[in-house]
Short mmCIF file of C-alpha atoms and ligand atoms in Angstrom, two decimals:
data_model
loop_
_atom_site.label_atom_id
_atom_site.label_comp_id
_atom_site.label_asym_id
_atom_site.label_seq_id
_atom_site.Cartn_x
_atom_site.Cartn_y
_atom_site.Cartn_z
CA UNK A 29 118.09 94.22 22.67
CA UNK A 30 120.15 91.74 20.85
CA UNK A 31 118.90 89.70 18.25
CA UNK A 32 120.09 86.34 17.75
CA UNK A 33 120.44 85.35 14.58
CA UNK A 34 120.91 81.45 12.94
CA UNK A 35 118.58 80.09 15.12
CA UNK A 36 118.79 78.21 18.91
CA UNK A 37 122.13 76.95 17.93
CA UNK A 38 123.51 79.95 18.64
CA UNK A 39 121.71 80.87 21.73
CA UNK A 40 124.41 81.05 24.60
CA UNK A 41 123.25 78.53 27.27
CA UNK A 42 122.81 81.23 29.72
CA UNK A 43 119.39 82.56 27.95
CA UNK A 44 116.50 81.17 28.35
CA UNK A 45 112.76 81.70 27.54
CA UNK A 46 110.03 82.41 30.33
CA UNK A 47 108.81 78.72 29.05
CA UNK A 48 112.19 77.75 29.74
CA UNK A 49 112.89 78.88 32.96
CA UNK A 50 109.67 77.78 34.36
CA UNK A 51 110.46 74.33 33.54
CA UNK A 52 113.61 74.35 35.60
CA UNK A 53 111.49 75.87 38.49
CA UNK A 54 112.74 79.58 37.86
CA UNK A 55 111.41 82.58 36.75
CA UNK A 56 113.32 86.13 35.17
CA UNK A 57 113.83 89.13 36.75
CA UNK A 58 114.20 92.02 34.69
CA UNK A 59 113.94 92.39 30.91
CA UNK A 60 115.07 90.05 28.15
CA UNK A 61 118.45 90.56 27.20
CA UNK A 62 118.11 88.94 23.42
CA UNK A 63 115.80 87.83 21.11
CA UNK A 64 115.57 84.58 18.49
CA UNK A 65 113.87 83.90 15.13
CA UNK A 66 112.18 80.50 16.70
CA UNK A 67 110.67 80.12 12.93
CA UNK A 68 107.43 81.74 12.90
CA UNK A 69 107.99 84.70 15.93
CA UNK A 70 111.14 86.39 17.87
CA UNK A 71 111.37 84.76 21.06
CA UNK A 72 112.17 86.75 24.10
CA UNK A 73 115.21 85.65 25.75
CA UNK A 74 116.57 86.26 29.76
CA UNK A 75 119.30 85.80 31.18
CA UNK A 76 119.75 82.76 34.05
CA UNK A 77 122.27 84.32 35.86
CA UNK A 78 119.85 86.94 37.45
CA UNK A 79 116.70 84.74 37.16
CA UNK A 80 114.80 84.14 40.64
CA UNK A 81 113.23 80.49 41.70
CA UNK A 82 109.27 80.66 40.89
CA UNK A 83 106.83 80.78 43.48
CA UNK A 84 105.13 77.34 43.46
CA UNK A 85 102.96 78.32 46.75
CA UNK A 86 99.31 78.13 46.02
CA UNK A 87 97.29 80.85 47.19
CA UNK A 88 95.79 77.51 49.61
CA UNK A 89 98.96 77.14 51.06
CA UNK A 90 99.45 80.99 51.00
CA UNK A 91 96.70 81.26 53.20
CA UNK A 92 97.91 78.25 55.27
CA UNK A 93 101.39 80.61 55.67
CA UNK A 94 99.10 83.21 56.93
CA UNK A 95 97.37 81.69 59.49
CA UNK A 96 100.50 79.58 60.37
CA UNK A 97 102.25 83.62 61.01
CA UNK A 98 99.47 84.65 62.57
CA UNK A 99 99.24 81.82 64.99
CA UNK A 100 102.72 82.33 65.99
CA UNK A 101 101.72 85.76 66.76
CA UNK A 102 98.66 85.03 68.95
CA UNK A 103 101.35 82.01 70.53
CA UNK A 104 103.08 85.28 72.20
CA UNK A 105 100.72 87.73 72.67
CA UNK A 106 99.70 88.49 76.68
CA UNK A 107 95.63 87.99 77.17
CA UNK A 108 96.56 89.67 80.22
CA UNK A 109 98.07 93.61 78.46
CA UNK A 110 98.04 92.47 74.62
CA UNK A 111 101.80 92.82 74.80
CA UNK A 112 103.93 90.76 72.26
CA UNK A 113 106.81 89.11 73.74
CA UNK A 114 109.66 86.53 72.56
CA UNK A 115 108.42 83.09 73.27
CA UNK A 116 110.50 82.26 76.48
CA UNK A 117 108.22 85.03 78.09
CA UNK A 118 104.90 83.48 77.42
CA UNK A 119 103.69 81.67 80.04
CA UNK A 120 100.65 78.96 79.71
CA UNK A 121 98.38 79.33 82.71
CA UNK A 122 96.20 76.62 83.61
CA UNK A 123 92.72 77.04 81.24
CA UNK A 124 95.12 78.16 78.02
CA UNK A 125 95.57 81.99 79.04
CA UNK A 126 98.83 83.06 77.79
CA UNK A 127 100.19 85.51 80.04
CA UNK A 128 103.83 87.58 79.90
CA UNK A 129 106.83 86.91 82.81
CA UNK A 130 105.85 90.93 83.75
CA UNK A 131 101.59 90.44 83.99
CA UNK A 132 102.59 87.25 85.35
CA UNK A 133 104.82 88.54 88.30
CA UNK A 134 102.28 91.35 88.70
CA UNK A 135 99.51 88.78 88.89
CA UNK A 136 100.96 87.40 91.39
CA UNK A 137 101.84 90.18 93.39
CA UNK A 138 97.92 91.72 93.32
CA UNK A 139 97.04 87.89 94.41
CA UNK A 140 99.70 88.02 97.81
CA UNK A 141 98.00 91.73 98.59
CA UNK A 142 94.88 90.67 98.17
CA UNK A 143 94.82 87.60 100.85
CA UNK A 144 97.13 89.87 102.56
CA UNK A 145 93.96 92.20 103.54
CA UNK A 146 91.61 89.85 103.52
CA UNK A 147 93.83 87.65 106.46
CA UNK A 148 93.61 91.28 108.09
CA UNK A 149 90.01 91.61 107.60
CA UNK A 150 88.75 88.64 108.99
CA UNK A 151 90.95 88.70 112.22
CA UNK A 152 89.55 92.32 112.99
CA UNK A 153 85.99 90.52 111.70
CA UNK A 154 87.00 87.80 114.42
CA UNK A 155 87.40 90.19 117.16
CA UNK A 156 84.25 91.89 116.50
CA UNK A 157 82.40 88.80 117.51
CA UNK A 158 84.58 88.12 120.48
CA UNK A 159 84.56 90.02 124.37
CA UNK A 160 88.19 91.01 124.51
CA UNK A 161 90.29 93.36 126.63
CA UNK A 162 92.94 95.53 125.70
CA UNK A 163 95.80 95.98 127.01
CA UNK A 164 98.99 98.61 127.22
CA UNK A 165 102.10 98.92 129.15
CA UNK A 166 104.52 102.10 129.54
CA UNK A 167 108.08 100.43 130.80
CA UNK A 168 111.35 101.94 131.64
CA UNK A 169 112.78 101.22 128.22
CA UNK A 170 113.09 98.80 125.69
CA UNK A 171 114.28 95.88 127.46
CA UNK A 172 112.66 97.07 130.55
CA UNK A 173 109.96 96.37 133.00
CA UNK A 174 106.52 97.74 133.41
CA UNK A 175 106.23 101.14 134.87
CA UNK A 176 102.42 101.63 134.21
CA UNK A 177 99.09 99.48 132.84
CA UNK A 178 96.24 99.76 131.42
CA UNK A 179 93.07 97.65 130.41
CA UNK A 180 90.16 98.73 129.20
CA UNK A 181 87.12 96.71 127.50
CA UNK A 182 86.13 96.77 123.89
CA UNK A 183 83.41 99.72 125.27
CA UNK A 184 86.52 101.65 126.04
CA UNK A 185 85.57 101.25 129.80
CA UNK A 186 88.84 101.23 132.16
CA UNK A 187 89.02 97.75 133.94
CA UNK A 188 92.33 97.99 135.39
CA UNK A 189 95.08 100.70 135.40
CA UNK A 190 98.02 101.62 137.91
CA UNK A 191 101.09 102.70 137.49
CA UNK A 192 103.53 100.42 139.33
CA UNK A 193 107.27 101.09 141.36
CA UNK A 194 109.91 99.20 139.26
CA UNK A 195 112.20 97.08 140.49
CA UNK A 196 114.99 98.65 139.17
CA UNK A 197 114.47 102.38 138.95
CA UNK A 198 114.07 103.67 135.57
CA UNK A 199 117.42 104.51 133.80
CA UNK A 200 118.28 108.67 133.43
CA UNK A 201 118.81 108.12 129.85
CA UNK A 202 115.77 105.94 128.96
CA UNK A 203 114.46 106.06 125.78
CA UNK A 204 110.56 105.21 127.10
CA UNK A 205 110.64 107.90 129.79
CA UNK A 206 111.15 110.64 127.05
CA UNK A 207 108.29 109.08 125.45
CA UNK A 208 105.71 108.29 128.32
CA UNK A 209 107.25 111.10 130.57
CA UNK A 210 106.79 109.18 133.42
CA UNK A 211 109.53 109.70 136.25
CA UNK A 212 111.13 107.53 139.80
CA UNK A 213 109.48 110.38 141.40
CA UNK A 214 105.82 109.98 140.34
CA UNK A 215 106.32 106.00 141.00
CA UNK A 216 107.76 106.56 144.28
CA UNK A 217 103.99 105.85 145.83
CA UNK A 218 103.01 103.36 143.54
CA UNK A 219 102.31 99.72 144.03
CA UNK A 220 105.19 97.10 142.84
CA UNK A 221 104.33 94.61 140.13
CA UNK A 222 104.35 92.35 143.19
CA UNK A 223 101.51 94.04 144.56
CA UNK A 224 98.98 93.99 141.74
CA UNK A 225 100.53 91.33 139.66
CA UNK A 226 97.52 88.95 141.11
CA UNK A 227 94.59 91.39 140.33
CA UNK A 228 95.95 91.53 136.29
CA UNK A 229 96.17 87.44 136.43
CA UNK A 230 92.49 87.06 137.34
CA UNK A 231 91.57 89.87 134.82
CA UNK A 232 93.27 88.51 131.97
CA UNK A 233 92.79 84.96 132.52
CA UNK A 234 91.16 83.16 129.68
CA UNK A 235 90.08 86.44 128.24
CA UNK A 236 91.41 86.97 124.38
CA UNK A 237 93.79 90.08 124.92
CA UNK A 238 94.55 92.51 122.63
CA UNK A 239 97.65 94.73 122.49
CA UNK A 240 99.44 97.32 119.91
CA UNK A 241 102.55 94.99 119.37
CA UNK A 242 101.23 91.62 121.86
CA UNK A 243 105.00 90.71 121.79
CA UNK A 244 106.39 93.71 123.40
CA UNK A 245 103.86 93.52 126.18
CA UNK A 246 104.23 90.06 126.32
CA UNK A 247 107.80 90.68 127.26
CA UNK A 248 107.14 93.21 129.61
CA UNK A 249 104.60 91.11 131.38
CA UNK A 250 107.46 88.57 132.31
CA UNK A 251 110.33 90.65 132.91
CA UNK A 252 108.01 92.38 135.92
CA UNK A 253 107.07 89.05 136.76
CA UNK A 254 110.79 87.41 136.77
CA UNK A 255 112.47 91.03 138.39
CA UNK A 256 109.61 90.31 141.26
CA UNK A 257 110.46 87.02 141.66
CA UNK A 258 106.65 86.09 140.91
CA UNK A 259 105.51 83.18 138.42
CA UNK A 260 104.62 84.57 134.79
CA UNK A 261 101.01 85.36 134.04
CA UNK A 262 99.56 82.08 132.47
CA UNK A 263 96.21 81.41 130.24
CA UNK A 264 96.58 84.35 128.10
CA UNK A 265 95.37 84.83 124.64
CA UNK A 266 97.59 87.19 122.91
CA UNK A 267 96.33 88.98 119.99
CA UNK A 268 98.31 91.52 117.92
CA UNK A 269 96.32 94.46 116.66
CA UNK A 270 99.29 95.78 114.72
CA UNK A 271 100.10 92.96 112.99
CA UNK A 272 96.36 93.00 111.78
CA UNK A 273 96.44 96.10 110.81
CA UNK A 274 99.93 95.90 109.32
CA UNK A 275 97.89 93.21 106.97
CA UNK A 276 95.05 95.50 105.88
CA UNK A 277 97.71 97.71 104.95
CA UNK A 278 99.97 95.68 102.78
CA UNK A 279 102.90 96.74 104.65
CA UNK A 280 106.04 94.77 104.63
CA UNK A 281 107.08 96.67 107.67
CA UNK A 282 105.48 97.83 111.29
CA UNK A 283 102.86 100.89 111.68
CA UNK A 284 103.12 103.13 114.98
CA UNK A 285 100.05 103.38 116.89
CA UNK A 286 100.11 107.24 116.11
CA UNK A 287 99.73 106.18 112.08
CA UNK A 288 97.34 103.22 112.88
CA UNK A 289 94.67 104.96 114.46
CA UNK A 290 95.07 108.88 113.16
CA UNK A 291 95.57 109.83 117.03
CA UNK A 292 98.92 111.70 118.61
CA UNK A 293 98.69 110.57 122.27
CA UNK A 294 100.82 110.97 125.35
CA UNK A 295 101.89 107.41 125.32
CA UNK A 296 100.51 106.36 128.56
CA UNK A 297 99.10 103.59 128.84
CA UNK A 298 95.23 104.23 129.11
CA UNK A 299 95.15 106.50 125.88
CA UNK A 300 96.92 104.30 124.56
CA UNK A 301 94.51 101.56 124.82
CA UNK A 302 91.85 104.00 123.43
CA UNK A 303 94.11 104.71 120.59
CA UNK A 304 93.95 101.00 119.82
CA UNK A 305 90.53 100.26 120.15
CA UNK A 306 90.08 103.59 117.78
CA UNK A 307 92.12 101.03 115.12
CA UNK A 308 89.85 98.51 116.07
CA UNK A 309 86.44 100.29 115.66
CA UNK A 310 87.73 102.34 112.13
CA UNK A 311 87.96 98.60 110.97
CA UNK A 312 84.81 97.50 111.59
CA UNK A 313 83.30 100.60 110.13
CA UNK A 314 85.25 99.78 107.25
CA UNK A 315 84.17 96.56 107.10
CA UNK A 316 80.36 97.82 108.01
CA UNK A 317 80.47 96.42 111.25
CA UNK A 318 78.35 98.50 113.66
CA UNK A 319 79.37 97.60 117.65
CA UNK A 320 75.94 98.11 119.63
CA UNK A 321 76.19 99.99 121.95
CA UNK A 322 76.56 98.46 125.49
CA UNK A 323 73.58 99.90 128.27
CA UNK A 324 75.37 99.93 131.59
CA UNK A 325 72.70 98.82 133.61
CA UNK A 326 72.61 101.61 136.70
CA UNK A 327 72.87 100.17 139.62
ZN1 LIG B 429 101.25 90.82 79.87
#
């Protein structure tokens, strides 16, 4: 270390004591580079050019810094998964919960499932308190007319089935006859819509019907009706079993009958009107719902 000699005068203005520096708000870093007789002691000397500004913060306003960090901290950390995320993710929920864009979107996604089955639920809850029929057709395809029909009660008791003679005979290539099997030749004998299209009115009048895909029967029901040249079937209370289902199952898109009630079945239309009241009653089980049991009073 270099020692100074003849006094401050010939202290370069670069060096400085610690007393010094801490006067002009700085404080050194390293060791001293010189040394000066002051009169009575050597006086450590260090060198401005690498001295640092002091830390004036008081451990009060330390702490202050703290909590200030820590704050910012909690400001963007999820209540929902803990998670800390940049501040344009943090979303303020009504009540103070801060909650991320992802726990937020998820949030909401659980919420939409949730009233999804419970809209499900209570229409299946609805039926159970209600004396429905359901109801199935077998057509000759997919724009079609009816080529067989079914009702039964919600005991599973037949009120109503016949197959009936189309109007137009049913297309070589349809689509429905490879799936119900049902061919011109077996309808050959068969009443025309014509015939029983009376007997279904004064069945289904007023009554709350219920039908694997409502719409498609619905469609059916009028095209045998407007083919015949006989008015549409009025006073009907459609209700859609799949769509009901489709709800307790949080599916975006349509369930077969098959997948809906666990049974394979021949596609006619009796069977499947069991198969849907099978979807029915597994429902109300599920929901503890126990049907009692209707006594057929013997006649
Ligand atoms: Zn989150």
């Amino acid at each position: 270390m270099e020692r100074i000699r003849g006094g401050w005068k010939n202290v370069p203005d670069n060096l400085k004591t610690k007393t010094m520096l801490d006067q002009i708000g700085m404080k050194p870093s390293g060791d001293p580079v010189a040394e000066v007789w002051s009169g009575h002691q050597w006086c450590k000397l260090y060198d401005t050019v690498v001295a640092v500004p002091k830390n004036r913060i008081s451990d009060k306003q330390q702490e202050a810094l703290e909590k200030a960090r820590a704050k910012a901290i909690a400001d963007r950390t999820c209540s929902h998964c803990d998670e800390v995320v940049s501040k344009n993710e943090i979303n303020i929920e009504v009540g103070g919960a801060r909650i991320c864009d992802w726990c937020k979107k998820h949030l909401v996604w659980e919420a939409e499932q949730k009233s999804m089955i419970s809209a499900g639920h209570e229409q299946f809850r609805c039926w159970f308190e209600q004396d429905f029929v359901i109801l199935d057709t077998e057509t000759t395809d997919l724009e079609g007319e009816i080529v067989e029909i079914s009702i039964i009660d919600r005991t599973g008791e037949t009120l109503f089935h016949s197959l009936v003679k189309p109007v137009h005979p049913v297309p070589d290539d349809s689509i429905a006859t490879e799936i119900h099997g049902i061919t011109n030749a077996e309808l050959e004998d068969a009443p025309t819509w014509a015939d029983i299209r009376d007997n279904v009115q004064g069945i289904l009048r007023g009554r709350e019907i219920l039908a694997f895909n409502a719409e498609f029967d619905l469609k059916m029901l009028n095209h045998s009706c407007d083919r015949s040249g006989m008015p549409r079937l009025d006073d009907l209370k459609w209700n859609c079993v799949m769509e009901a289902y489709r709800l307790t199952q949080c599916s975006e898109k349509w369930i077969s009958l098959a997948s809906a009630s666990g049974r394979v079945t021949a596609h006619r239309a009796t069977e499947d009107c069991q198969a849907t009241l099978t979807v029915i009653e597994n429902q109300w089980k599920a929901l503890g719902l126990i049907p009692s049991v209707k006594i057929n009073a013997t006649a």
